Amino acid sequence: MDLAALIEKLREFARERDWERYHTPKNLAMAMSVEMAELVEHFQWLTPEESLAAKDNPAKITAIGEEMADVLLYLVRLADVMDVDLEQVALRKIGLNALKYPPDPQKAKL
Amino acid sequence: MDLAALIEKLREFARERDWERYHTPKNLAMAMSVEMAELVEHFQWLTPEESLAAKDNPAKITAIGEEMADVLLYLVRLADVMDVDLEQVALRKIGLNALKYPPDPQKAKL
Amino acid sequence: MDLAALIEKLREFARERDWERYHTPKNLAMAMSVEMAELVEHFQWLTPEESLAAKDNPAKITAIGEEMADVLLYLVRLADVMDVDLEQVALRKIGLNALKYPPDPQKAKL
Amino acid sequence: MDLAALIEKLREFARERDWERYHTPKNLAMAMSVEMAELVEHFQWLTPEESLAAKDNPAKITAIGEEMADVLLYLVRLADVMDVDLEQVALRKIGLNALKYPPDPQKAKL
């Protein structure tokens, strides 16, 4: 599956519920930030080590995965509404980040 | 391109910079929420209509796209660190949402 | 009442529950951002006009006020943990903002 | 100083710049969430111990204090726009939290 398939599903989902009028970029960004915080909430009181260990707790990792999916769904929906090619921009952004933060030469050769 | 390719690139990116020790789920969730807010910032004072029109402003849509990409990159990196299959969970979540919010019968048949 | 009284109450609250060990600045900032999103959630699908009208809906304004209070409580607790004099910094920040954004001369004389 | 003085200053600040039309509850909540993230950003890559130590770094604590003040200013402005008595709700919320999380009897008597 790729993001194009997800875009199509979410477009249909919004159309079938007459939700397109709510899906302004402003509203979608707000809603995404709320889902984002529901993900953050899982980690707020954990030590770094406990946050790593959460992946071995089936109930926790299921809940965390669902919050991550919620963020992705709004992100993909916003990309569709704004005609942004998310994958292409993500690849370009990795290139920009590589210029901004050159690799540690000691590590890069590993 | 699919998310698997992005995962691979980000894994290498972190390794080459010795950043793996910073990439706890707790830290990645925090960093993602900061990128999320940089996206929200573009829309904070806009009317709903202005937020829709932003997609026709080349400078704005480039900047907005890059903030969206930043969110995606952290999301994909977190999914890798936590062993979450983001695409599979996203599809499952759409199914759960469809049960939670049944389609409007008038709209669904269009 | 002033913020000093609130600081004292929250300090005691944490002590009585043995929560001081959780109250690192990092954790408090995360928890505050989660409460912040619970406030944002009330407004995410509203038009600007509907968001203004929320103050006349008793159930909504009670819920919104409680989310605002949650943000304030974490902010005050963080200020205590970090030895920040919130009121003094807020007054200074208003001064800095006034330099950054000079008033509209037409409006300032009203 | 109390919050009432801050409310008055911010009301005048908005009036002098003709910003009242932007200060819908929806926009203020968004803007506050952006300031919130600028606060979170200071802590995102820190260990819990480093986040505690930040209070002893003059440059850092000044920057952190200013982000905290920005959150407070938007919170106070939103409270004014929505006619919420923030201090009164905060006191009530502490009472509700005390019922929800009873104190540890061992600690409470210290």
PDB file of N, CA and C in Angstrom, chain B residues 7-53:
ATOM      1  N   ILE B   7      11.617   4.772   5.920  1.00  0.00           N
ATOM      2  CA  ILE B   7      12.135   4.194   7.173  1.00  0.00           C
ATOM      3  C   ILE B   7      13.621   3.911   7.043  1.00  0.00           C
ATOM      4  N   GLU B   8      13.995   3.301   5.940  1.00  0.00           N
ATOM      5  CA  GLU B   8      15.392   2.912   5.712  1.00  0.00           C
ATOM      6  C   GLU B   8      16.300   4.141   5.670  1.00  0.00           C
ATOM      7  N   LYS B   9      15.857   5.176   4.967  1.00  0.00           N
ATOM      8  CA  LYS B   9      16.659   6.395   4.862  1.00  0.00           C
ATOM      9  C   LYS B   9      16.843   7.066   6.228  1.00  0.00           C
ATOM     10  N   LEU B  10      15.779   7.093   7.008  1.00  0.00           N
ATOM     11  CA  LEU B  10      15.860   7.766   8.309  1.00  0.00           C
ATOM     12  C   LEU B  10      16.698   6.969   9.302  1.00  0.00           C
ATOM     13  N   ARG B  11      16.650   5.658   9.162  1.00  0.00           N
ATOM     14  CA  ARG B  11      17.463   4.812  10.036  1.00  0.00           C
ATOM     15  C   ARG B  11      18.945   5.078   9.770  1.00  0.00           C
ATOM     16  N   GLU B  12      19.293   5.166   8.503  1.00  0.00           N
ATOM     17  CA  GLU B  12      20.670   5.445   8.109  1.00  0.00           C
ATOM     18  C   GLU B  12      21.066   6.860   8.546  1.00  0.00           C
ATOM     19  N   PHE B  13      20.138   7.791   8.383  1.00  0.00           N
ATOM     20  CA  PHE B  13      20.388   9.194   8.765  1.00  0.00           C
ATOM     21  C   PHE B  13      20.753   9.292  10.248  1.00  0.00           C
ATOM     22  N   ALA B  14      20.005   8.599  11.072  1.00  0.00           N
ATOM     23  CA  ALA B  14      20.260   8.629  12.522  1.00  0.00           C
ATOM     24  C   ALA B  14      21.585   7.937  12.841  1.00  0.00           C
ATOM     25  N   ARG B  15      21.840   6.830  12.191  1.00  0.00           N
ATOM     26  CA  ARG B  15      23.067   6.070  12.459  1.00  0.00           C
ATOM     27  C   ARG B  15      24.312   6.880  12.095  1.00  0.00           C
ATOM     28  N   GLU B  16      24.254   7.538  10.942  1.00  0.00           N
ATOM     29  CA  GLU B  16      25.415   8.314  10.468  1.00  0.00           C
ATOM     30  C   GLU B  16      25.735   9.520  11.348  1.00  0.00           C
ATOM     31  N   ARG B  17      24.773   9.955  12.129  1.00  0.00           N
ATOM     32  CA  ARG B  17      24.978  11.132  12.998  1.00  0.00           C
ATOM     33  C   ARG B  17      25.072  10.749  14.479  1.00  0.00           C
ATOM     34  N   ASP B  18      24.998   9.456  14.726  1.00  0.00           N
ATOM     35  CA  ASP B  18      25.036   8.969  16.102  1.00  0.00           C
ATOM     36  C   ASP B  18      23.871   9.556  16.919  1.00  0.00           C
ATOM     37  N   TRP B  19      22.732   9.664  16.272  1.00  0.00           N
ATOM     38  CA  TRP B  19      21.554  10.251  16.922  1.00  0.00           C
ATOM     39  C   TRP B  19      20.630   9.187  17.515  1.00  0.00           C
ATOM     40  N   GLU B  20      20.992   7.915  17.352  1.00  0.00           N
ATOM     41  CA  GLU B  20      20.067   6.876  17.818  1.00  0.00           C
ATOM     42  C   GLU B  20      19.786   7.008  19.321  1.00  0.00           C
ATOM     43  N   ARG B  21      20.816   7.426  20.061  1.00  0.00           N
ATOM     44  CA  ARG B  21      20.629   7.535  21.523  1.00  0.00           C
ATOM     45  C   ARG B  21      19.603   8.613  21.898  1.00  0.00           C
ATOM     46  N   TYR B  22      19.393   9.606  21.005  1.00  0.00           N
ATOM     47  CA  TYR B  22      18.378  10.631  21.284  1.00  0.00           C
ATOM     48  C   TYR B  22      16.976  10.160  20.881  1.00  0.00           C
ATOM     49  N   HIS B  23      16.922   9.153  20.019  1.00  0.00           N
ATOM     50  CA  HIS B  23      15.637   8.771  19.430  1.00  0.00           C
ATOM     51  C   HIS B  23      14.840   7.793  20.285  1.00  0.00           C
ATOM     52  N   THR B  24      14.636   8.156  21.543  1.00  0.00           N
ATOM     53  CA  THR B  24      13.682   7.395  22.349  1.00  0.00           C
ATOM     54  C   THR B  24      12.275   7.772  21.875  1.00  0.00           C
ATOM     55  N   PRO B  25      11.310   6.882  22.081  1.00  0.00           N
ATOM     56  CA  PRO B  25       9.930   7.224  21.704  1.00  0.00           C
ATOM     57  C   PRO B  25       9.472   8.518  22.373  1.00  0.00           C
ATOM     58  N   LYS B  26       9.848   8.725  23.609  1.00  0.00           N
ATOM     59  CA  LYS B  26       9.432   9.937  24.320  1.00  0.00           C
ATOM     60  C   LYS B  26       9.964  11.190  23.613  1.00  0.00           C
ATOM     61  N   ASN B  27      11.254  11.178  23.269  1.00  0.00           N
ATOM     62  CA  ASN B  27      11.846  12.334  22.602  1.00  0.00           C
ATOM     63  C   ASN B  27      11.284  12.528  21.192  1.00  0.00           C
ATOM     64  N   LEU B  28      11.084  11.440  20.469  1.00  0.00           N
ATOM     65  CA  LEU B  28      10.561  11.556  19.101  1.00  0.00           C
ATOM     66  C   LEU B  28       9.135  12.107  19.114  1.00  0.00           C
ATOM     67  N   ALA B  29       8.329  11.679  20.089  1.00  0.00           N
ATOM     68  CA  ALA B  29       6.961  12.200  20.183  1.00  0.00           C
ATOM     69  C   ALA B  29       6.987  13.698  20.489  1.00  0.00           C
ATOM     70  N   MET B  30       7.864  14.115  21.387  1.00  0.00           N
ATOM     71  CA  MET B  30       7.997  15.554  21.691  1.00  0.00           C
ATOM     72  C   MET B  30       8.416  16.334  20.448  1.00  0.00           C
ATOM     73  N   ALA B  31       9.442  15.834  19.770  1.00  0.00           N
ATOM     74  CA  ALA B  31       9.952  16.546  18.589  1.00  0.00           C
ATOM     75  C   ALA B  31       8.882  16.618  17.510  1.00  0.00           C
ATOM     76  N   MET B  32       8.104  15.540  17.372  1.00  0.00           N
ATOM     77  CA  MET B  32       7.035  15.541  16.374  1.00  0.00           C
ATOM     78  C   MET B  32       5.982  16.584  16.724  1.00  0.00           C
ATOM     79  N   SER B  33       5.694  16.719  18.018  1.00  0.00           N
ATOM     80  CA  SER B  33       4.672  17.704  18.419  1.00  0.00           C
ATOM     81  C   SER B  33       5.158  19.134  18.160  1.00  0.00           C
ATOM     82  N   VAL B  34       6.466  19.340  18.213  1.00  0.00           N
ATOM     83  CA  VAL B  34       7.016  20.665  17.909  1.00  0.00           C
ATOM     84  C   VAL B  34       6.883  20.959  16.412  1.00  0.00           C
ATOM     85  N   GLU B  35       7.187  19.980  15.576  1.00  0.00           N
ATOM     86  CA  GLU B  35       7.017  20.170  14.126  1.00  0.00           C
ATOM     87  C   GLU B  35       5.547  20.393  13.795  1.00  0.00           C
ATOM     88  N   MET B  36       4.691  19.647  14.477  1.00  0.00           N
ATOM     89  CA  MET B  36       3.240  19.792  14.302  1.00  0.00           C
ATOM     90  C   MET B  36       2.824  21.245  14.533  1.00  0.00           C
ATOM     91  N   ALA B  37       3.350  21.857  15.589  1.00  0.00           N
ATOM     92  CA  ALA B  37       2.987  23.238  15.920  1.00  0.00           C
ATOM     93  C   ALA B  37       3.521  24.214  14.876  1.00  0.00           C
ATOM     94  N   GLU B  38       4.659  23.873  14.262  1.00  0.00           N
ATOM     95  CA  GLU B  38       5.177  24.756  13.208  1.00  0.00           C
ATOM     96  C   GLU B  38       4.239  24.733  11.997  1.00  0.00           C
ATOM     97  N   LEU B  39       3.582  23.608  11.803  1.00  0.00           N
ATOM     98  CA  LEU B  39       2.546  23.528  10.758  1.00  0.00           C
ATOM     99  C   LEU B  39       1.318  24.352  11.166  1.00  0.00           C
ATOM    100  N   VAL B  40       0.871  24.159  12.391  1.00  0.00           N
ATOM    101  CA  VAL B  40      -0.300  24.895  12.894  1.00  0.00           C
ATOM    102  C   VAL B  40      -0.081  26.408  12.797  1.00  0.00           C
ATOM    103  N   GLU B  41       1.162  26.821  13.057  1.00  0.00           N
ATOM    104  CA  GLU B  41       1.478  28.255  13.063  1.00  0.00           C
ATOM    105  C   GLU B  41       1.088  28.947  11.755  1.00  0.00           C
ATOM    106  N   HIS B  42       1.227  28.225  10.651  1.00  0.00           N
ATOM    107  CA  HIS B  42       0.871  28.826   9.349  1.00  0.00           C
ATOM    108  C   HIS B  42      -0.611  29.214   9.271  1.00  0.00           C
ATOM    109  N   PHE B  43      -1.427  28.537  10.059  1.00  0.00           N
ATOM    110  CA  PHE B  43      -2.871  28.721   9.927  1.00  0.00           C
ATOM    111  C   PHE B  43      -3.495  29.521  11.062  1.00  0.00           C
ATOM    112  N   GLN B  44      -2.698  29.870  12.091  1.00  0.00           N
ATOM    113  CA  GLN B  44      -3.304  30.348  13.334  1.00  0.00           C
ATOM    114  C   GLN B  44      -4.167  31.605  13.199  1.00  0.00           C
ATOM    115  N   TRP B  45      -3.772  32.544  12.369  1.00  0.00           N
ATOM    116  CA  TRP B  45      -4.566  33.789  12.262  1.00  0.00           C
ATOM    117  C   TRP B  45      -5.420  33.828  10.998  1.00  0.00           C
ATOM    118  N   LEU B  46      -5.436  32.763  10.225  1.00  0.00           N
ATOM    119  CA  LEU B  46      -6.196  32.766   8.963  1.00  0.00           C
ATOM    120  C   LEU B  46      -7.670  32.443   9.188  1.00  0.00           C
ATOM    121  N   THR B  47      -8.514  33.033   8.371  1.00  0.00           N
ATOM    122  CA  THR B  47      -9.904  32.592   8.332  1.00  0.00           C
ATOM    123  C   THR B  47      -9.921  31.223   7.645  1.00  0.00           C
ATOM    124  N   PRO B  48     -11.016  30.480   7.788  1.00  0.00           N
ATOM    125  CA  PRO B  48     -11.108  29.188   7.088  1.00  0.00           C
ATOM    126  C   PRO B  48     -10.847  29.363   5.584  1.00  0.00           C
ATOM    127  N   GLU B  49     -11.386  30.422   5.015  1.00  0.00           N
ATOM    128  CA  GLU B  49     -11.242  30.657   3.565  1.00  0.00           C
ATOM    129  C   GLU B  49      -9.785  30.946   3.210  1.00  0.00           C
ATOM    130  N   GLU B  50      -9.136  31.764   4.020  1.00  0.00           N
ATOM    131  CA  GLU B  50      -7.726  32.050   3.760  1.00  0.00           C
ATOM    132  C   GLU B  50      -6.871  30.788   3.869  1.00  0.00           C
ATOM    133  N   SER B  51      -7.253  29.900   4.797  1.00  0.00           N
ATOM    134  CA  SER B  51      -6.455  28.673   4.951  1.00  0.00           C
ATOM    135  C   SER B  51      -6.591  27.791   3.703  1.00  0.00           C
ATOM    136  N   LEU B  52      -7.765  27.806   3.086  1.00  0.00           N
ATOM    137  CA  LEU B  52      -7.951  27.061   1.831  1.00  0.00           C
ATOM    138  C   LEU B  52      -7.152  27.701   0.699  1.00  0.00           C
ATOM    139  N   ALA B  53      -7.129  29.042   0.672  1.00  0.00           N
ATOM    140  CA  ALA B  53      -6.447  29.756  -0.416  1.00  0.00           C
ATOM    141  C   ALA B  53      -4.926  29.615  -0.337  1.00  0.00           C
TER     142      ALA B  53
END
